[in-house]
Each structure stands twice: as C-alpha cells, then as structure tokens.
PDB file of C-alpha atoms and ligand atoms in Angstrom:
ATOM      1  CA  UNK A   1      -5.598 -77.155 -61.288  1.00 42.00           C
ATOM      2  CA  UNK A   2      -6.475 -80.425 -63.308  1.00 46.00           C
ATOM      3  CA  UNK A   3      -9.804 -82.059 -63.357  1.00 47.00           C
ATOM      4  CA  UNK A   4      -8.123 -84.889 -60.812  1.00 38.00           C
ATOM      5  CA  UNK A   5      -6.842 -82.474 -58.532  1.00 38.00           C
ATOM      6  CA  UNK A   6     -10.458 -81.081 -57.485  1.00 38.00           C
ATOM      7  CA  UNK A   7     -10.919 -84.716 -55.929  1.00 37.00           C
ATOM      8  CA  UNK A   8      -8.391 -84.158 -53.613  1.00 35.00           C
ATOM      9  CA  UNK A   9      -9.099 -80.696 -52.676  1.00 36.00           C
ATOM     10  CA  UNK A  10     -12.952 -81.910 -52.054  1.00 35.00           C
ATOM     11  CA  UNK A  11     -11.509 -84.529 -49.802  1.00 34.00           C
ATOM     12  CA  UNK A  12      -9.537 -81.953 -47.884  1.00 38.00           C
ATOM     13  CA  UNK A  13     -13.040 -80.175 -47.177  1.00 39.00           C
ATOM     14  CA  UNK A  14     -14.400 -83.541 -45.442  1.00 39.00           C
ATOM     15  CA  UNK A  15     -15.193 -82.370 -41.845  1.00 40.00           C
ATOM     16  CA  UNK A  16     -15.479 -84.353 -38.934  1.00 42.00           C
ATOM     17  CA  UNK A  17     -18.138 -84.449 -36.128  1.00 45.00           C
ATOM     18  CA  UNK A  18     -18.127 -86.105 -33.115  1.00 46.00           C
ATOM     19  CA  UNK A  19     -21.075 -88.331 -32.246  1.00 48.00           C
ATOM     20  CA  UNK A  20     -21.784 -90.408 -29.241  1.00 51.00           C
ATOM     21  CA  UNK A  21     -18.110 -91.095 -28.911  1.00 54.00           C
ATOM     22  CA  UNK A  22     -17.442 -91.581 -32.418  1.00 60.00           C
ATOM     23  CA  UNK A  23     -16.138 -89.492 -35.109  1.00 65.00           C
ATOM     24  CA  UNK A  24     -18.559 -89.290 -37.946  1.00 65.00           C
ATOM     25  CA  UNK A  25     -17.253 -87.551 -41.094  1.00 70.00           C
ATOM     26  CA  UNK A  26     -19.974 -85.085 -42.972  1.00 72.00           C
ATOM     27  CA  UNK A  27     -19.116 -83.033 -45.972  1.00 72.00           C
ATOM     28  CA  UNK A  28     -20.234 -79.427 -45.629  1.00 75.00           C
ATOM     29  CA  UNK A  29     -22.534 -77.803 -48.045  1.00 77.00           C
ATOM     30  CA  UNK A  30     -20.834 -77.414 -51.190  1.00 91.00           C
ATOM     31  CA  UNK A  31     -20.469 -73.564 -51.922  1.00 96.00           C
ATOM     32  CA  UNK A  32     -20.732 -71.563 -55.267  1.00 98.00           C
ATOM     33  CA  UNK A  33     -18.184 -69.462 -56.794  1.00 98.00           C
ATOM     34  CA  UNK A  34     -19.392 -66.939 -59.371  1.00 98.00           C
ATOM     35  CA  UNK A  35     -16.497 -65.535 -61.401  1.00 98.00           C
ATOM     36  CA  UNK A  36     -17.122 -62.747 -64.106  1.00 98.00           C
ATOM     37  CA  UNK A  37     -15.038 -63.676 -67.073  1.00 98.00           C
ATOM     38  CA  UNK A  38     -15.537 -60.995 -69.310  1.00 98.00           C
ATOM     39  CA  UNK A  39     -17.861 -58.254 -68.357  1.00 98.00           C
ATOM     40  CA  UNK A  40     -18.253 -55.788 -71.614  1.00 98.00           C
ATOM     41  CA  UNK A  41     -21.136 -55.989 -74.266  1.00 98.00           C
ATOM     42  CA  UNK A  42     -21.133 -55.638 -77.849  1.00 96.00           C
ATOM     43  CA  UNK A  43     -19.222 -56.918 -80.768  1.00 96.00           C
ATOM     44  CA  UNK A  44     -16.198 -54.455 -80.702  1.00 96.00           C
ATOM     45  CA  UNK A  45     -12.926 -55.840 -78.918  1.00 98.00           C
ATOM     46  CA  UNK A  46     -12.224 -53.736 -75.843  1.00 98.00           C
ATOM     47  CA  UNK A  47      -9.141 -52.874 -73.937  1.00 98.00           C
ATOM     48  CA  UNK A  48     -10.103 -52.604 -70.561  1.00 98.00           C
ATOM     49  CA  UNK A  49     -12.880 -55.465 -70.496  1.00 98.00           C
ATOM     50  CA  UNK A  50     -13.277 -59.049 -72.240  1.00 98.00           C
ATOM     51  CA  UNK A  51     -16.378 -60.143 -74.286  1.00 98.00           C
ATOM     52  CA  UNK A  52     -19.219 -61.536 -71.819  1.00 98.00           C
ATOM     53  CA  UNK A  53     -19.070 -64.566 -69.848  1.00 98.00           C
ATOM     54  CA  UNK A  54     -19.390 -66.080 -66.364  1.00 98.00           C
ATOM     55  CA  UNK A  55     -18.695 -69.140 -64.702  1.00 98.00           C
ATOM     56  CA  UNK A  56     -20.328 -70.668 -61.484  1.00 98.00           C
ATOM     57  CA  UNK A  57     -18.542 -73.296 -60.156  1.00 98.00           C
ATOM     58  CA  UNK A  58     -20.123 -75.708 -57.204  1.00 98.00           C
ATOM     59  CA  UNK A  59     -17.406 -77.964 -55.801  1.00 94.00           C
ATOM     60  CA  UNK A  60     -15.319 -79.021 -58.610  1.00 94.00           C
ATOM     61  CA  UNK A  61     -18.083 -78.770 -61.459  1.00 97.00           C
ATOM     62  CA  UNK A  62     -17.902 -75.419 -63.814  1.00 98.00           C
ATOM     63  CA  UNK A  63     -21.219 -74.325 -65.181  1.00 98.00           C
ATOM     64  CA  UNK A  64     -20.147 -71.686 -67.817  1.00 99.00           C
ATOM     65  CA  UNK A  65     -22.931 -68.811 -69.041  1.00 99.00           C
ATOM     66  CA  UNK A  66     -22.159 -67.463 -72.416  1.00 99.00           C
ATOM     67  CA  UNK A  67     -18.955 -67.734 -74.473  1.00 98.00           C
ATOM     68  CA  UNK A  68     -17.614 -64.356 -75.887  1.00 98.00           C
ATOM     69  CA  UNK A  69     -14.214 -64.269 -77.390  1.00 98.00           C
ATOM     70  CA  UNK A  70     -11.300 -65.175 -75.336  1.00 98.00           C
ATOM     71  CA  UNK A  71     -13.486 -67.258 -72.829  1.00 98.00           C
ATOM     72  CA  UNK A  72     -10.807 -69.945 -72.450  1.00 98.00           C
ATOM     73  CA  UNK A  73      -8.018 -68.022 -71.814  1.00 98.00           C
ATOM     74  CA  UNK A  74     -10.443 -65.983 -69.106  1.00 98.00           C
ATOM     75  CA  UNK A  75     -11.368 -69.280 -67.469  1.00 98.00           C
ATOM     76  CA  UNK A  76      -7.515 -70.100 -67.423  1.00 98.00           C
ATOM     77  CA  UNK A  77      -6.505 -66.931 -65.772  1.00 98.00           C
ATOM     78  CA  UNK A  78      -9.103 -67.561 -63.241  1.00 98.00           C
ATOM     79  CA  UNK A  79      -8.106 -71.248 -62.639  1.00 98.00           C
ATOM     80  CA  UNK A  80     -10.907 -72.911 -63.656  1.00 98.00           C
ATOM     81  CA  UNK A  81     -10.329 -74.118 -66.874  1.00 98.00           C
ATOM     82  CA  UNK A  82     -10.683 -77.573 -66.461  1.00 96.00           C
ATOM     83  CA  UNK A  83     -13.682 -77.329 -64.176  1.00 97.00           C
ATOM     84  CA  UNK A  84     -15.871 -77.165 -67.448  1.00 98.00           C
ATOM     85  CA  UNK A  85     -18.938 -79.494 -67.546  1.00 98.00           C
ATOM     86  CA  UNK A  86     -22.226 -77.319 -68.786  1.00 98.00           C
ATOM     87  CA  UNK A  87     -22.374 -74.464 -71.123  1.00 98.00           C
ATOM     88  CA  UNK A  88     -25.528 -72.169 -71.186  1.00 99.00           C
ATOM     89  CA  UNK A  89     -25.799 -69.999 -74.103  1.00 99.00           C
ATOM     90  CA  UNK A  90     -28.254 -66.859 -73.641  1.00 98.00           C
ATOM     91  CA  UNK A  91     -28.738 -65.794 -77.182  1.00 98.00           C
ATOM     92  CA  UNK A  92     -27.008 -66.062 -80.567  1.00 98.00           C
ATOM     93  CA  UNK A  93     -25.246 -62.832 -80.550  1.00 98.00           C
ATOM     94  CA  UNK A  94     -21.494 -63.143 -81.291  1.00 98.00           C
ATOM     95  CA  UNK A  95     -20.359 -61.547 -78.187  1.00 98.00           C
ATOM     96  CA  UNK A  96     -22.247 -64.022 -76.172  1.00 98.00           C
ATOM     97  CA  UNK A  97     -21.478 -67.401 -78.597  1.00 98.00           C
ATOM     98  CA  UNK A  98     -18.372 -66.470 -80.603  1.00 98.00           C
ATOM     99  CA  UNK A  99     -16.241 -68.842 -78.616  1.00 98.00           C
ATOM    100  CA  UNK A 100     -18.925 -72.148 -77.815  1.00 98.00           C
ATOM    101  CA  UNK A 101     -17.034 -74.167 -80.201  1.00 98.00           C
ATOM    102  CA  UNK A 102     -13.537 -73.152 -79.739  1.00 98.00           C
ATOM    103  CA  UNK A 103     -14.132 -73.525 -76.007  1.00 98.00           C
ATOM    104  CA  UNK A 104     -14.928 -76.780 -76.128  1.00 98.00           C
ATOM    105  CA  UNK A 105     -12.076 -77.464 -78.615  1.00 98.00           C
ATOM    106  CA  UNK A 106      -9.665 -75.860 -76.446  1.00 98.00           C
ATOM    107  CA  UNK A 107     -10.893 -78.245 -73.909  1.00 98.00           C
ATOM    108  CA  UNK A 108     -10.723 -81.384 -75.759  1.00 98.00           C
ATOM    109  CA  UNK A 109      -7.075 -80.126 -76.830  1.00 96.00           C
ATOM    110  CA  UNK A 110      -5.985 -79.756 -73.098  1.00 96.00           C
ATOM    111  CA  UNK A 111      -7.369 -82.913 -71.414  1.00 91.00           C
ATOM    112  CA  UNK A 112     -11.002 -83.287 -72.062  1.00 96.00           C
ATOM    113  CA  UNK A 113     -12.374 -87.033 -72.044  1.00 96.00           C
ATOM    114  CA  UNK A 114     -15.807 -86.627 -70.432  1.00 97.00           C
ATOM    115  CA  UNK A 115     -18.980 -85.318 -71.699  1.00 98.00           C
ATOM    116  CA  UNK A 116     -19.762 -81.482 -72.007  1.00 98.00           C
ATOM    117  CA  UNK A 117     -23.594 -80.716 -72.203  1.00 98.00           C
ATOM    118  CA  UNK A 118     -24.429 -77.673 -73.973  1.00 98.00           C
ATOM    119  CA  UNK A 119     -27.658 -75.658 -73.886  1.00 98.00           C
ATOM    120  CA  UNK A 120     -29.280 -72.696 -75.568  1.00 98.00           C
ATOM    121  CA  UNK A 121     -31.578 -71.545 -77.860  1.00 98.00           C
ATOM    122  CA  UNK A 122     -31.796 -73.194 -81.747  1.00 98.00           C
ATOM    123  CA  UNK A 123     -29.931 -73.482 -83.723  1.00 98.00           C
ATOM    124  CA  UNK A 124     -27.506 -74.947 -81.219  1.00 98.00           C
ATOM    125  CA  UNK A 125     -27.322 -78.108 -82.537  1.00 98.00           C
ATOM    126  CA  UNK A 126     -26.595 -77.364 -86.046  1.00 98.00           C
ATOM    127  CA  UNK A 127     -23.835 -74.770 -84.834  1.00 98.00           C
ATOM    128  CA  UNK A 128     -22.150 -77.603 -83.082  1.00 98.00           C
ATOM    129  CA  UNK A 129     -22.486 -80.052 -86.112  1.00 98.00           C
ATOM    130  CA  UNK A 130     -21.164 -77.474 -88.682  1.00 98.00           C
ATOM    131  CA  UNK A 131     -18.064 -76.516 -85.807  1.00 98.00           C
ATOM    132  CA  UNK A 132     -17.294 -80.268 -85.781  1.00 98.00           C
ATOM    133  CA  UNK A 133     -17.417 -80.065 -89.712  1.00 98.00           C
ATOM    134  CA  UNK A 134     -15.366 -77.027 -90.044  1.00 98.00           C
ATOM    135  CA  UNK A 135     -12.766 -78.235 -87.724  1.00 98.00           C
ATOM    136  CA  UNK A 136     -12.511 -81.838 -88.963  1.00 98.00           C
ATOM    137  CA  UNK A 137      -9.094 -81.873 -89.985  1.00 98.00           C
ATOM    138  CA  UNK A 138      -7.679 -80.936 -86.712  1.00 97.00           C
ATOM    139  CA  UNK A 139     -10.161 -83.342 -84.859  1.00 98.00           C
ATOM    140  CA  UNK A 140      -9.046 -86.347 -87.148  1.00 97.00           C
ATOM    141  CA  UNK A 141      -5.253 -85.588 -86.610  1.00 97.00           C
ATOM    142  CA  UNK A 142      -5.720 -85.120 -82.901  1.00 97.00           C
ATOM    143  CA  UNK A 143      -7.307 -88.298 -82.770  1.00 97.00           C
ATOM    144  CA  UNK A 144      -4.797 -90.533 -84.610  1.00 97.00           C
ATOM    145  CA  UNK A 145      -1.881 -88.225 -83.885  1.00 96.00           C
ATOM    146  CA  UNK A 146      -2.313 -87.736 -79.873  1.00 95.00           C
ATOM    147  CA  UNK A 147      -4.529 -90.658 -79.116  1.00 94.00           C
ATOM    148  CA  UNK A 148      -7.792 -88.237 -77.871  1.00 96.00           C
ATOM    149  CA  UNK A 149     -11.039 -89.707 -77.622  1.00 97.00           C
ATOM    150  CA  UNK A 150     -13.488 -88.620 -80.721  1.00 98.00           C
ATOM    151  CA  UNK A 151     -15.097 -84.958 -79.712  1.00 98.00           C
ATOM    152  CA  UNK A 152     -18.218 -85.144 -81.068  1.00 98.00           C
ATOM    153  CA  UNK A 153     -19.798 -88.157 -79.002  1.00 98.00           C
ATOM    154  CA  UNK A 154     -18.453 -86.071 -75.876  1.00 98.00           C
ATOM    155  CA  UNK A 155     -20.731 -82.931 -76.723  1.00 98.00           C
ATOM    156  CA  UNK A 156     -24.106 -83.243 -76.035  1.00 98.00           C
ATOM    157  CA  UNK A 157     -26.454 -80.185 -77.677  1.00 98.00           C
ATOM    158  CA  UNK A 158     -29.592 -79.278 -76.075  1.00 98.00           C
ATOM    159  CA  UNK A 159     -32.114 -76.685 -77.417  1.00 98.00           C
ATOM    160  CA  UNK A 160     -34.493 -74.791 -75.362  1.00 98.00           C
ATOM    161  CA  UNK A 161     -37.284 -73.359 -77.098  1.00 97.00           C
ATOM    162  CA  UNK A 162     -39.394 -72.068 -73.942  1.00 98.00           C
ATOM    163  CA  UNK A 163     -38.771 -70.665 -70.600  1.00 98.00           C
ATOM    164  CA  UNK A 164     -38.917 -72.739 -67.247  1.00 98.00           C
ATOM    165  CA  UNK A 165     -37.018 -75.610 -66.120  1.00 98.00           C
ATOM    166  CA  UNK A 166     -33.694 -76.382 -68.034  1.00 98.00           C
ATOM    167  CA  UNK A 167     -31.755 -79.255 -66.318  1.00 98.00           C
ATOM    168  CA  UNK A 168     -31.088 -80.416 -62.973  1.00 98.00           C
ATOM    169  CA  UNK A 169     -28.078 -82.435 -61.127  1.00 97.00           C
ATOM    170  CA  UNK A 170     -27.054 -83.046 -57.702  1.00 96.00           C
ATOM    171  CA  UNK A 171     -26.009 -79.601 -57.333  1.00 96.00           C
ATOM    172  CA  UNK A 172     -27.724 -77.006 -58.897  1.00 98.00           C
ATOM    173  CA  UNK A 173     -31.225 -76.568 -60.472  1.00 98.00           C
ATOM    174  CA  UNK A 174     -31.381 -74.181 -63.660  1.00 98.00           C
ATOM    175  CA  UNK A 175     -34.230 -72.479 -65.049  1.00 98.00           C
ATOM    176  CA  UNK A 176     -34.699 -70.089 -67.532  1.00 98.00           C
ATOM    177  CA  UNK A 177     -36.900 -67.124 -68.963  1.00 98.00           C
ATOM    178  CA  UNK A 178     -37.723 -66.097 -72.246  1.00 98.00           C
ATOM    179  CA  UNK A 179     -36.831 -62.318 -72.414  1.00 98.00           C
ATOM    180  CA  UNK A 180     -37.046 -59.432 -74.982  1.00 98.00           C
ATOM    181  CA  UNK A 181     -34.265 -58.692 -77.134  1.00 98.00           C
ATOM    182  CA  UNK A 182     -35.433 -57.676 -80.484  1.00 95.00           C
ATOM    183  CA  UNK A 183     -34.452 -58.818 -83.104  1.00 94.00           C
ATOM    184  CA  UNK A 184     -33.090 -62.083 -81.805  1.00 97.00           C
ATOM    185  CA  UNK A 185     -35.560 -64.654 -82.419  1.00 98.00           C
ATOM    186  CA  UNK A 186     -35.119 -66.088 -78.797  1.00 98.00           C
ATOM    187  CA  UNK A 187     -32.911 -64.870 -75.962  1.00 98.00           C
ATOM    188  CA  UNK A 188     -33.059 -66.493 -72.545  1.00 98.00           C
ATOM    189  CA  UNK A 189     -32.046 -65.378 -68.870  1.00 98.00           C
ATOM    190  CA  UNK A 190     -31.082 -68.338 -66.435  1.00 99.00           C
ATOM    191  CA  UNK A 191     -31.349 -68.928 -62.908  1.00 99.00           C
ATOM    192  CA  UNK A 192     -29.079 -71.234 -61.021  1.00 98.00           C
ATOM    193  CA  UNK A 193     -30.333 -72.421 -57.549  1.00 98.00           C
ATOM    194  CA  UNK A 194     -27.269 -73.747 -55.765  1.00 98.00           C
ATOM    195  CA  UNK A 195     -26.724 -75.416 -52.394  1.00 96.00           C
ATOM    196  CA  UNK A 196     -26.009 -72.330 -51.087  1.00 96.00           C
ATOM    197  CA  UNK A 197     -27.473 -69.588 -53.122  1.00 98.00           C
ATOM    198  CA  UNK A 198     -29.453 -68.370 -56.149  1.00 98.00           C
ATOM    199  CA  UNK A 199     -27.676 -66.620 -59.077  1.00 98.00           C
ATOM    200  CA  UNK A 200     -29.501 -65.131 -61.982  1.00 99.00           C
ATOM    201  CA  UNK A 201     -27.921 -64.211 -65.426  1.00 98.00           C
ATOM    202  CA  UNK A 202     -29.739 -61.626 -67.284  1.00 98.00           C
ATOM    203  CA  UNK A 203     -28.048 -62.113 -70.531  1.00 98.00           C
ATOM    204  CA  UNK A 204     -29.173 -59.237 -72.938  1.00 98.00           C
ATOM    205  CA  UNK A 205     -32.675 -58.012 -72.657  1.00 98.00           C
ATOM    206  CA  UNK A 206     -34.905 -54.918 -72.505  1.00 97.00           C
ATOM    207  CA  UNK A 207     -36.252 -54.589 -69.172  1.00 96.00           C
ATOM    208  CA  UNK A 208     -39.284 -56.839 -68.714  1.00 96.00           C
ATOM    209  CA  UNK A 209     -41.505 -58.408 -65.722  1.00 97.00           C
ATOM    210  CA  UNK A 210     -39.980 -61.775 -67.102  1.00 98.00           C
ATOM    211  CA  UNK A 211     -36.759 -60.772 -65.619  1.00 98.00           C
ATOM    212  CA  UNK A 212     -38.404 -59.719 -62.439  1.00 98.00           C
ATOM    213  CA  UNK A 213     -39.835 -63.229 -62.305  1.00 98.00           C
ATOM    214  CA  UNK A 214     -37.196 -64.911 -62.729  1.00 98.00           C
ATOM    215  CA  UNK A 215     -34.978 -63.105 -60.465  1.00 98.00           C
ATOM    216  CA  UNK A 216     -37.684 -63.120 -57.480  1.00 98.00           C
ATOM    217  CA  UNK A 217     -36.059 -63.391 -54.306  1.00 98.00           C
ATOM    218  CA  UNK A 218     -32.566 -64.443 -55.668  1.00 98.00           C
ATOM    219  CA  UNK A 219     -29.035 -63.682 -53.608  1.00 98.00           C
ATOM    220  CA  UNK A 220     -27.040 -62.438 -56.860  1.00 98.00           C
ATOM    221  CA  UNK A 221     -28.508 -60.863 -60.189  1.00 98.00           C
ATOM    222  CA  UNK A 222     -25.759 -60.297 -62.737  1.00 99.00           C
ATOM    223  CA  UNK A 223     -27.683 -58.035 -65.050  1.00 98.00           C
ATOM    224  CA  UNK A 224     -26.791 -56.052 -68.154  1.00 98.00           C
ATOM    225  CA  UNK A 225     -26.423 -52.298 -67.892  1.00 98.00           C
ATOM    226  CA  UNK A 226     -26.349 -49.425 -70.591  1.00 98.00           C
ATOM    227  CA  UNK A 227     -25.094 -46.112 -69.788  1.00 98.00           C
ATOM    228  CA  UNK A 228     -27.717 -43.968 -71.746  1.00 96.00           C
ATOM    229  CA  UNK A 229     -25.896 -40.608 -71.804  1.00 94.00           C
ATOM    230  CA  UNK A 230     -23.016 -42.296 -73.530  1.00 93.00           C
ATOM    231  CA  UNK A 231     -24.698 -45.095 -75.645  1.00 91.00           C
ATOM    232  CA  UNK A 232     -23.115 -45.793 -78.886  1.00 88.00           C
ATOM    233  CA  UNK A 233     -24.637 -43.917 -81.960  1.00 88.00           C
ATOM    234  CA  UNK A 234     -26.288 -40.118 -82.568  1.00 90.00           C
ATOM    235  CA  UNK A 235     -29.435 -39.464 -80.889  1.00 88.00           C
ATOM    236  CA  UNK A 236     -32.360 -40.450 -83.607  1.00 89.00           C
ATOM    237  CA  UNK A 237     -29.910 -42.761 -85.404  1.00 93.00           C
ATOM    238  CA  UNK A 238     -30.922 -46.331 -86.353  1.00 91.00           C
ATOM    239  CA  UNK A 239     -28.111 -47.818 -84.092  1.00 90.00           C
ATOM    240  CA  UNK A 240     -28.904 -45.849 -81.095  1.00 92.00           C
ATOM    241  CA  UNK A 241     -32.536 -46.667 -81.507  1.00 92.00           C
ATOM    242  CA  UNK A 242     -31.936 -50.449 -81.484  1.00 90.00           C
ATOM    243  CA  UNK A 243     -29.711 -50.397 -78.683  1.00 93.00           C
ATOM    244  CA  UNK A 244     -32.244 -48.544 -76.418  1.00 95.00           C
ATOM    245  CA  UNK A 245     -34.738 -51.263 -77.577  1.00 95.00           C
ATOM    246  CA  UNK A 246     -32.675 -54.288 -76.952  1.00 96.00           C
ATOM    247  CA  UNK A 247     -30.822 -53.524 -73.778  1.00 97.00           C
ATOM    248  CA  UNK A 248     -31.713 -51.892 -70.029  1.00 98.00           C
ATOM    249  CA  UNK A 249     -30.534 -48.617 -68.758  1.00 98.00           C
ATOM    250  CA  UNK A 250     -28.579 -49.082 -65.731  1.00 98.00           C
ATOM    251  CA  UNK A 251     -31.445 -47.196 -63.832  1.00 98.00           C
ATOM    252  CA  UNK A 252     -33.910 -49.873 -65.004  1.00 98.00           C
ATOM    253  CA  UNK A 253     -31.466 -52.732 -64.104  1.00 98.00           C
ATOM    254  CA  UNK A 254     -31.794 -51.324 -60.430  1.00 98.00           C
ATOM    255  CA  UNK A 255     -35.239 -50.763 -60.525  1.00 98.00           C
ATOM    256  CA  UNK A 256     -35.660 -54.374 -61.606  1.00 98.00           C
ATOM    257  CA  UNK A 257     -33.396 -56.125 -58.718  1.00 98.00           C
ATOM    258  CA  UNK A 258     -35.854 -53.754 -56.334  1.00 98.00           C
ATOM    259  CA  UNK A 259     -38.755 -55.253 -57.872  1.00 98.00           C
ATOM    260  CA  UNK A 260     -37.479 -58.798 -57.541  1.00 98.00           C
ATOM    261  CA  UNK A 261     -36.105 -58.417 -54.075  1.00 98.00           C
ATOM    262  CA  UNK A 262     -32.639 -59.559 -55.093  1.00 98.00           C
ATOM    263  CA  UNK A 263     -29.898 -59.119 -52.147  1.00 98.00           C
ATOM    264  CA  UNK A 264     -26.862 -58.187 -54.265  1.00 98.00           C
ATOM    265  CA  UNK A 265     -27.096 -56.367 -57.882  1.00 98.00           C
ATOM    266  CA  UNK A 266     -23.991 -57.131 -60.322  1.00 98.00           C
ATOM    267  CA  UNK A 267     -23.877 -54.657 -63.168  1.00 98.00           C
ATOM    268  CA  UNK A 268     -22.071 -56.367 -66.170  1.00 98.00           C
ATOM    269  CA  UNK A 269     -22.135 -56.493 -69.977  1.00 98.00           C
ATOM    270  CA  UNK A 270     -21.529 -53.122 -69.675  1.00 98.00           C
ATOM    271  CA  UNK A 271     -22.299 -50.743 -72.455  1.00 97.00           C
ATOM    272  CA  UNK A 272     -20.046 -48.445 -73.069  1.00 97.00           C
ATOM    273  CA  UNK A 273     -17.528 -51.204 -71.964  1.00 97.00           C
ATOM    274  CA  UNK A 274     -14.225 -49.145 -71.570  1.00 98.00           C
ATOM    275  CA  UNK A 275     -13.446 -48.529 -67.966  1.00 97.00           C
ATOM    276  CA  UNK A 276     -12.124 -45.283 -69.484  1.00 97.00           C
ATOM    277  CA  UNK A 277     -15.532 -43.898 -70.317  1.00 98.00           C
ATOM    278  CA  UNK A 278     -17.588 -44.832 -67.810  1.00 98.00           C
ATOM    279  CA  UNK A 279     -16.145 -45.093 -64.320  1.00 98.00           C
ATOM    280  CA  UNK A 280     -17.430 -47.334 -61.539  1.00 98.00           C
ATOM    281  CA  UNK A 281     -18.508 -44.318 -59.507  1.00 98.00           C
ATOM    282  CA  UNK A 282     -20.727 -43.199 -62.734  1.00 98.00           C
ATOM    283  CA  UNK A 283     -22.279 -47.098 -62.876  1.00 98.00           C
ATOM    284  CA  UNK A 284     -22.731 -46.816 -59.287  1.00 98.00           C
ATOM    285  CA  UNK A 285     -24.248 -43.134 -58.949  1.00 98.00           C
ATOM    286  CA  UNK A 286     -26.693 -44.456 -61.767  1.00 98.00           C
ATOM    287  CA  UNK A 287     -28.002 -47.538 -59.911  1.00 98.00           C
ATOM    288  CA  UNK A 288     -28.282 -46.309 -56.467  1.00 98.00           C
ATOM    289  CA  UNK A 289     -31.376 -44.311 -56.350  1.00 98.00           C
ATOM    290  CA  UNK A 290     -33.187 -47.592 -57.799  1.00 98.00           C
ATOM    291  CA  UNK A 291     -31.885 -49.877 -55.751  1.00 98.00           C
ATOM    292  CA  UNK A 292     -31.055 -50.386 -52.001  1.00 98.00           C
ATOM    293  CA  UNK A 293     -29.106 -53.177 -51.616  1.00 98.00           C
ATOM    294  CA  UNK A 294     -25.372 -54.207 -52.547  1.00 98.00           C
ATOM    295  CA  UNK A 295     -24.163 -53.038 -55.872  1.00 98.00           C
ATOM    296  CA  UNK A 296     -21.290 -54.772 -57.720  1.00 98.00           C
ATOM    297  CA  UNK A 297     -19.678 -53.184 -60.763  1.00 98.00           C
ATOM    298  CA  UNK A 298     -18.266 -56.169 -62.707  1.00 98.00           C
ATOM    299  CA  UNK A 299     -14.595 -56.346 -63.626  1.00 98.00           C
ATOM    300  CA  UNK A 300     -12.876 -59.093 -65.384  1.00 98.00           C
ATOM    301  CA  UNK A 301     -12.092 -62.332 -63.236  1.00 98.00           C
ATOM    302  CA  UNK A 302     -14.002 -60.638 -60.128  1.00 98.00           C
ATOM    303  CA  UNK A 303     -15.355 -63.477 -57.991  1.00 98.00           C
ATOM    304  CA  UNK A 304     -18.332 -62.609 -55.875  1.00 97.00           C
TER     305      UNK A 304
HETATM  306 ZN1   ZN B 401     -24.565 -58.520 -75.921  1.00 54.21          ZN
HETATM  307 ZN1   ZN B 402     -27.637 -59.561 -77.680  1.00 54.21          ZN
END
C-alpha cells in the first residue's frame, strides 16, 4: 500500500452521524495494529523465526520498535513497509539494531520523501552519521541518478539517556523505562499509549520492578522470554550464566504480567527461537501457572 493510499482508506473510514436533521461527519477513534515482525532472540539466524522487531500502526502511521536483520522485508510481507514514521531502538545488541540504517536506506530507495525520527540509547546519532558515511556512494548516486531528496536531512536521531517521557504526537504517547540487561550500558523498554489501548514492549531485560511499573495496567505486554531448560550453553558455562543474568525466564515474564495487571501477555524474543526446539504448548505450559490473563506465543507476522 502506498503512502498516498492510506489517505484514501482513512477517508473511507469516516462515518456519518445524524444530528438534528443534518448529517455530521465524525471520524471514529483511530485503532492501533500491533504486528510482530520478528520473534526470535539472539544473534544467530533462525529457520523458523526472524530477528526481533515489531510495528505499531495507528491510522496510517507506523512506529517500529527494534530493527533486527530483515526487518524491511518483514514489514513488506506485513503490508506496512511504507507506513514508517518513527523507529525506537531498545538497546544496541545486533539482534535489535542491525538493520536500523538499512531500514531507512531501503525506505528511501523505495519512496521516502518525508522525515523519519529514530529514538534510542546513545550513540544513536553517531551510528546514523557513520551509516550515512559508509553508504555515501549509494546516497550520492541515487540523488543524481534518480532525483531523490538527500537522505541525511530527512533522518532525525534522538538519543535517550533516562527513563520517562520520550515523545508524543496526536496519536501516541511514548514513555520508557531503563531496564537491567547486563552488560549493555543502557537498555530501554517502551510503552505506547494509543487512542484505543496501551502496548508495552520489554526489549531485552532481566526481570525487574521497573518493567512492572512501566507495564502497569497495560492492555498488551510484549515480553521477552527464555525457556531455561533449553537455554543455550552448558550449566555453569559463561554463556549460560550471561543469558540467565540478562534475560527473563518465561515464568518470570508471566509473573511480571500478573504484578503489572496487564490484560494480554505476548511472549516474544523467544530463546531458544526455533519452533522445533520449544513448542507453543511448552511456552504456554511454563507461563500459565503465573498469569491468568490471555497469553499469546508470538509468531512472525502475527497481528494483535
Ligand atoms: Zn535480544
Ligand atoms: Zn540484548
């Protein structure tokens, strides 16, 4: 769907209300779509799930959270590629940011003529600057050859160095919390208060009270989940010790959902990520004793 088509679709959504003999047109409240673009955690490519990322689309405006490798294609498959307006990065592990620059570059190579705002921990601004430097030849040639507007002036990087308010427009209010994810210097979880519901994305985190506080009363909590019996690494190994200290066992993700009082828990950023290693039933069975609300095991391109 092209950007201009959204306007037409939006127009069709206008309803009419009879009022004192006249028909007054009133737009219904905008609804939000949450699409899970990639649902496996970790740096290794998987056969059955893509790298982490999700998009919230409100009306015609897309807010992407995390840009794992292949995010542009996942967006294209979901039919939301050209809705991109804002990007939020939770932290600078490669499974979450590898395609930050690539997504913007591919949007521009398609049809992008309007601004993109990118939000995330430092050194986000430097990363964008270096990305443009690395791709200077493509950028220069496409401006001359294809008449595209220069890309760097369209991209605004905003570094976040603390929890609290992030941004607000006429559709969403975004807040964040700093969450524990050793040894990453700054990891963020985001909350999106949309016109119709609130959606929280945990990013990568060890279980914490800050996560509970950010998710308090949310409609949907997308939380990372680790299936400890099949966690990578031998018991006692450095890898396994690191994973257990940096991530959240699925049971604890469910407990977080209960403590926060959310309605729906979406288990995503799954480790192990292959559906052949941990089944949906196993994820659900591990989470269910600790959360009585709706539980969804994430799959790529699932819309909630
Ligand atoms: Zn991760
Ligand atoms: Zn991480």
